[in-house]
Coordinates of C-alpha atoms in Angstrom, one line a residue:
X1 CA -103.4 20.9 -16.0
X2 CA -107.2 21.0 -15.5
X3 CA -109.2 18.4 -17.3
X4 CA -111.3 19.5 -20.2
X5 CA -115.0 20.0 -19.3
X6 CA -117.7 18.2 -21.3
X7 CA -118.6 21.6 -22.9
X8 CA -115.0 21.9 -24.1
X9 CA -115.1 18.3 -25.5
X10 CA -118.2 19.1 -27.6
X11 CA -117.0 22.6 -28.4
X12 CA -120.1 24.4 -27.1
X13 CA -120.7 27.0 -24.5
X14 CA -122.1 26.4 -21.0
X15 CA -125.5 27.9 -22.0
X16 CA -125.7 25.9 -25.2
X17 CA -129.2 24.7 -26.1
X18 CA -130.1 21.0 -26.3
X19 CA -130.3 21.3 -30.1
X20 CA -126.8 22.9 -30.2
X21 CA -125.4 20.1 -28.2
X22 CA -127.0 17.5 -30.4
X23 CA -125.7 19.2 -33.6
X24 CA -122.2 19.4 -32.1
X25 CA -122.3 15.7 -31.1
X26 CA -123.4 14.5 -34.6
X27 CA -120.7 16.6 -36.3
X28 CA -118.0 15.2 -34.0
X29 CA -119.2 11.6 -34.4
X30 CA -119.1 11.9 -38.2
X31 CA -115.5 13.3 -37.9
X32 CA -114.0 10.8 -35.4
X33 CA -116.0 7.6 -35.9
X34 CA -113.3 4.8 -36.1
X35 CA -114.9 3.5 -39.3
X36 CA -114.2 6.7 -41.2
X37 CA -111.6 8.6 -39.2
X38 CA -107.9 8.2 -40.0
X39 CA -106.8 9.7 -36.7
X40 CA -104.8 7.4 -34.5
X41 CA -106.7 8.4 -31.4
X42 CA -110.2 8.1 -33.0
X43 CA -111.3 5.5 -30.4
X44 CA -110.3 7.7 -27.5
X45 CA -111.9 10.7 -29.2
X46 CA -115.2 9.0 -29.8
X47 CA -115.2 7.7 -26.2
X48 CA -114.6 11.2 -24.9
X49 CA -117.3 12.6 -27.1
X50 CA -119.9 10.0 -26.2
X51 CA -119.0 10.5 -22.5
X52 CA -119.7 14.2 -22.7
X53 CA -122.8 13.9 -24.7
X54 CA -124.3 11.3 -22.4
X55 CA -124.3 13.8 -19.6
X56 CA -125.1 17.1 -21.4
X57 CA -128.0 15.6 -23.5
X58 CA -130.0 14.9 -20.3
X59 CA -131.2 18.0 -18.4
X60 CA -131.0 16.3 -15.0
X61 CA -127.5 14.9 -15.5
X62 CA -126.4 18.2 -16.9
X63 CA -127.7 20.1 -13.9
X64 CA -125.8 17.7 -11.5
X65 CA -122.7 18.0 -13.6
X66 CA -122.9 21.8 -13.6
X67 CA -123.4 21.8 -9.8
X68 CA -120.3 19.6 -9.4
X69 CA -118.3 21.7 -11.7
X70 CA -119.1 24.8 -9.5
X71 CA -118.3 22.9 -6.3
X72 CA -115.9 20.1 -7.2
X73 CA -115.3 19.2 -3.5
X74 CA -118.9 18.3 -2.8
X75 CA -118.1 14.6 -3.2
X76 CA -115.2 12.3 -3.8
X77 CA -116.4 10.9 -7.1
X78 CA -116.2 12.5 -10.5
X79 CA -117.6 12.8 -14.0
X80 CA -115.3 11.6 -16.7
X81 CA -112.2 11.3 -14.5
X82 CA -110.7 8.6 -12.3
X83 CA -112.3 10.2 -9.2
X84 CA -111.0 10.1 -5.7
X85 CA -111.4 7.4 -3.1
X86 CA -114.4 5.4 -4.1
X87 CA -114.8 7.5 -7.2
X88 CA -116.8 6.7 -10.3
X89 CA -115.1 6.9 -13.7
X90 CA -116.2 6.5 -17.3
X91 CA -113.0 5.3 -18.9
X92 CA -114.6 2.3 -20.5
X93 CA -116.7 4.3 -22.9
X94 CA -116.4 3.1 -26.4
X95 CA -118.4 3.7 -29.6
X96 CA -120.4 0.6 -29.1
X97 CA -121.3 -0.3 -32.7
X98 CA -119.5 -0.3 -36.0
X99 CA -121.6 1.5 -38.6
X100 CA -122.3 -1.2 -41.1
X101 CA -125.0 -1.1 -43.7
X102 CA -127.4 -4.0 -43.6
X103 CA -127.9 -6.4 -46.5
X104 CA -130.9 -5.2 -48.4
X105 CA -132.3 -1.7 -48.4
X106 CA -131.8 -0.7 -44.7
X107 CA -129.2 1.2 -42.9
X108 CA -127.9 1.7 -39.4
X109 CA -127.3 5.2 -38.0
X110 CA -125.9 6.5 -34.8
X111 CA -127.7 9.3 -33.1
X112 CA -128.3 9.1 -29.3
X113 CA -125.9 6.4 -28.3
X114 CA -125.6 5.9 -24.6
X115 CA -122.1 5.2 -23.1
X116 CA -121.2 2.3 -21.0
X117 CA -120.2 3.0 -17.4
X118 CA -116.9 1.8 -15.9
X119 CA -116.7 1.0 -12.2
X120 CA -114.3 3.1 -10.0
X121 CA -112.4 2.1 -7.0
X122 CA -115.6 1.8 -5.1
X123 CA -116.7 -1.3 -7.1
X124 CA -120.0 -2.0 -8.7
X125 CA -123.2 -0.2 -7.7
X126 CA -126.4 -1.6 -6.4
X127 CA -129.5 -2.2 -8.5
X128 CA -130.6 1.4 -7.6
X129 CA -128.5 2.5 -10.5
X130 CA -130.9 2.6 -13.5
X131 CA -130.0 2.3 -17.1
X132 CA -131.9 5.5 -17.8
X133 CA -130.0 7.7 -15.4
X134 CA -126.4 6.9 -14.7
X135 CA -126.2 9.1 -11.6
X136 CA -129.2 7.9 -9.5
X137 CA -127.1 5.1 -8.0
X138 CA -124.8 7.0 -5.7
X139 CA -125.2 9.5 -2.9
X140 CA -123.9 13.0 -3.2
X141 CA -121.4 11.8 -5.9
X142 CA -119.4 10.0 -3.1
X143 CA -118.7 6.4 -2.3
X144 CA -121.1 3.7 -3.2
X145 CA -121.6 0.2 -1.8
X146 CA -120.5 -3.1 -3.1
X147 CA -123.7 -4.9 -4.2
X148 CA -123.1 -7.7 -6.6
X149 CA -123.5 -7.8 -10.4
X150 CA -124.4 -4.6 -12.2
X151 CA -126.4 -5.1 -15.4
X152 CA -125.1 -3.5 -18.6
X153 CA -126.7 -0.3 -19.8
X154 CA -129.3 -0.3 -22.5
X155 CA -128.2 1.2 -25.8
X156 CA -130.3 3.4 -28.1
X157 CA -129.8 3.9 -31.9
X158 CA -131.8 4.2 -35.1
X159 CA -132.4 2.0 -38.0
X160 CA -133.7 3.2 -41.4
X161 CA -136.1 0.9 -43.2
X162 CA -137.9 1.4 -46.5
X163 CA -141.6 2.1 -46.7
X164 CA -141.9 -1.0 -48.9
X165 CA -140.5 -3.1 -46.0
X166 CA -143.1 -1.5 -43.7
X167 CA -145.9 -2.5 -46.0
X168 CA -144.7 -6.1 -46.5
X169 CA -142.5 -6.9 -43.5
X170 CA -138.9 -7.7 -44.1
X171 CA -135.7 -9.2 -42.7
X172 CA -132.7 -6.9 -42.2
X173 CA -129.1 -7.6 -41.1
X174 CA -126.8 -5.2 -39.4
X175 CA -123.2 -5.6 -38.3
X176 CA -122.3 -4.5 -34.8
X177 CA -119.2 -4.4 -32.7
X178 CA -120.7 -6.1 -29.6
X179 CA -118.9 -5.2 -26.3
X180 CA -117.9 -8.1 -24.0
X181 CA -116.4 -7.5 -20.6
X182 CA -113.4 -9.7 -19.7
X183 CA -112.6 -11.0 -16.2
X184 CA -109.9 -8.3 -15.7
X185 CA -112.5 -5.6 -16.3
X186 CA -111.4 -4.6 -19.8
X187 CA -113.9 -4.5 -22.7
X188 CA -113.3 -6.3 -26.0
X189 CA -115.5 -6.0 -29.0
X190 CA -116.6 -8.9 -31.2
X191 CA -118.1 -8.1 -34.6
X192 CA -121.2 -10.0 -35.3
X193 CA -124.1 -9.8 -37.7
X194 CA -127.6 -9.6 -36.2
X195 CA -130.7 -10.4 -38.1
X196 CA -133.7 -8.1 -37.4
X197 CA -137.3 -8.7 -38.2
X198 CA -139.1 -5.6 -39.4
X199 CA -142.7 -6.2 -38.5
X200 CA -145.3 -5.5 -41.1
X201 CA -147.2 -2.3 -40.3
X202 CA -144.6 -0.8 -37.9
X203 CA -144.8 3.0 -37.7
X204 CA -142.2 5.8 -37.5
X205 CA -140.6 6.1 -34.1
X206 CA -141.5 2.6 -32.8
X207 CA -138.6 0.7 -31.3
X208 CA -137.3 -2.8 -32.0
X209 CA -135.6 -4.4 -28.9
X210 CA -132.6 -6.7 -29.3
X211 CA -132.1 -8.5 -25.9
X212 CA -128.6 -8.7 -24.6
X213 CA -127.0 -6.6 -27.4
X214 CA -126.5 -3.5 -25.3
X215 CA -123.5 -2.5 -23.1
X216 CA -121.4 -5.1 -21.3
X217 CA -122.2 -5.9 -17.7
X218 CA -120.1 -5.8 -14.6
X219 CA -119.5 -8.7 -12.2
X220 CA -121.3 -11.3 -14.3
X221 CA -124.5 -9.5 -14.7
X222 CA -126.7 -9.4 -17.8
X223 CA -125.7 -7.3 -20.8
X224 CA -128.1 -4.4 -21.6
X225 CA -130.5 -4.4 -24.5
X226 CA -130.3 -2.6 -27.8
X227 CA -133.3 -0.5 -28.8
X228 CA -133.5 0.5 -32.4
X229 CA -135.8 3.4 -33.2
X230 CA -137.4 2.9 -36.6
X231 CA -137.0 5.7 -39.2
X232 CA -138.9 5.1 -42.4
X233 CA -137.3 6.1 -45.7
X234 CA -139.7 7.1 -48.5
X235 CA -139.9 9.2 -51.7
X236 CA -140.0 13.0 -51.5
X237 CA -143.6 13.0 -52.8
X238 CA -144.7 11.0 -49.7
X239 CA -145.3 12.1 -46.1
X240 CA -146.4 10.0 -43.2
X241 CA -148.8 10.9 -40.4
X242 CA -149.1 7.9 -38.1
X243 CA -150.6 5.1 -40.2
X244 CA -151.9 7.5 -42.9
X245 CA -149.9 8.0 -46.0
X246 CA -150.1 11.2 -48.1
X247 CA -148.8 11.0 -51.7
X248 CA -148.6 13.8 -54.2
X249 CA -149.8 12.8 -57.7
X250 CA -149.2 15.0 -60.7
X251 CA -152.0 15.3 -63.3
X252 CA -152.5 17.3 -66.5
X253 CA -154.9 20.3 -66.8
X254 CA -157.3 18.3 -69.0
X255 CA -157.3 15.4 -66.6
X256 CA -158.3 17.8 -63.8
X257 CA -160.9 19.6 -65.9
X258 CA -162.5 16.6 -67.7
X259 CA -162.0 13.9 -65.1
X260 CA -160.2 10.7 -66.2
X261 CA -159.2 7.4 -64.8
X262 CA -155.4 7.2 -64.3
X263 CA -153.1 4.5 -63.0
X264 CA -151.0 5.5 -59.9
X265 CA -148.1 3.7 -58.4
X266 CA -148.3 3.8 -54.6
X267 CA -146.7 2.0 -51.7
X268 CA -149.8 -0.2 -51.6
X269 CA -149.4 -1.2 -55.2
X270 CA -150.4 0.2 -58.6
X271 CA -154.1 0.7 -59.2
X272 CA -156.5 2.9 -61.1
X273 CA -158.2 6.0 -59.6
X274 CA -160.8 8.3 -61.1
X275 CA -160.0 12.0 -61.1
X276 CA -163.3 14.0 -60.5
X277 CA -164.2 16.7 -63.0
X278 CA -163.0 20.2 -62.2
X279 CA -160.5 19.0 -59.7
X280 CA -158.2 21.6 -58.1
X281 CA -154.5 21.4 -57.1
X282 CA -154.2 20.4 -53.4
X283 CA -157.5 18.4 -53.3
X284 CA -157.3 14.8 -51.8
X285 CA -158.5 11.5 -53.0
X286 CA -158.9 9.1 -50.1
X287 CA -158.2 5.4 -50.7
X288 CA -159.5 3.7 -47.5
X289 CA -157.3 1.1 -45.8
X290 CA -154.3 1.6 -48.2
X291 CA -152.1 3.3 -45.7
X292 CA -149.6 1.6 -43.4
X293 CA -151.1 -1.9 -42.7
X294 CA -150.9 -1.7 -38.9
X295 CA -153.4 -3.5 -36.7
X296 CA -155.8 -0.8 -37.6
X297 CA -154.7 0.1 -41.2
X298 CA -154.4 3.7 -42.1
X299 CA -155.7 5.4 -45.3
X300 CA -153.9 6.6 -48.4
X301 CA -154.5 10.2 -49.5
X302 CA -153.6 11.1 -53.0
X303 CA -152.9 14.9 -53.2
X304 CA -153.6 16.2 -56.7
X305 CA -151.0 18.5 -58.3
X306 CA -151.9 20.0 -61.7
X307 CA -148.8 20.3 -63.9
X308 CA -148.9 22.5 -67.0
X309 CA -147.0 21.0 -69.9
X310 CA -144.2 23.2 -71.4
X311 CA -144.9 24.7 -74.9
X312 CA -142.2 23.6 -77.3
X313 CA -143.9 23.5 -80.7
X314 CA -146.0 25.8 -82.9
X315 CA -149.0 23.4 -82.7
X316 CA -148.8 23.4 -78.9
X317 CA -148.7 27.2 -78.9
X318 CA -151.8 27.3 -81.1
X319 CA -153.6 24.8 -78.8
X320 CA -153.0 27.1 -75.8
X321 CA -154.2 30.1 -77.8
X322 CA -157.4 28.2 -78.7
X323 CA -157.8 27.3 -75.1
X324 CA -157.4 30.9 -74.1
X325 CA -160.1 32.0 -76.6
X326 CA -162.5 29.3 -75.4
X327 CA -162.3 30.7 -71.8
X328 CA -162.2 34.3 -72.7
X329 CA -165.2 35.2 -70.5
X330 CA -163.8 33.5 -67.4
X331 CA -162.6 35.7 -64.6
X332 CA -160.2 34.3 -62.1
X333 CA -159.7 35.9 -58.7
X334 CA -156.1 36.7 -58.0

């Protein structure tokens, strides 16, 4: 029986977009992750899923895979199978990390996890094989030369940190199932807790590198590195633009009209700000240097949002009626 294609594994069509492939991958990882799935074959499933995603997520690898699918006899090797003479196989793909929440306020999420590569009958590949592209190292998908130790692949994942940790710097801990290659070529996983330093002032999308915590090596080479992409968690009334922080602040109509000093709780601390008279919803108050404290600190922008109190008593109803009469000659453009 023909082996399932990577498209079949992810449940997408051959013309699926990159976004469709990513959505399908995330859905399957949530379903079959060994930490949450009760399926007996969860480990094999997640390996198969990672295997397929590693190829289809990368346009260049996907194009090569499609070409080989159309002409399977172009070379002796193979994607995802045991291959022929001197072939290349991916049977050692495992979900590299156990999804464990850190101590404190952080979390560890899987998104674009790269699979580890297993060596086929042709042995290890030369240093021409890069960790960024698993297929650069062999010619026309055929045999490849014996060339000493092959370093483990770098792994990529995400870590969520609080905005408070970004402002102050913090120490996080995550639990990982770290892969270790045994002398017989099999891969075992050892659970260990890694401590991570969250640098003060780090911005969204920056990566933290953990040396030697990536995929296991071949032939005594160095393990790959683990790169954690920083995702910053924050309240819904906050958005980030680089080092600048935008925070929506609710104010009353009289504070907007008359101008008052109010206390505002911000990621930079609680301090008093003065609302200018006749302020309008959507206007910004800039607090210089109170954004993310990077090497060049950003600014904090307080976006004013005028909130009208609900009328629940007769006295409040009369107060609004009096306000209406006071501004009877005012015309508002609608």
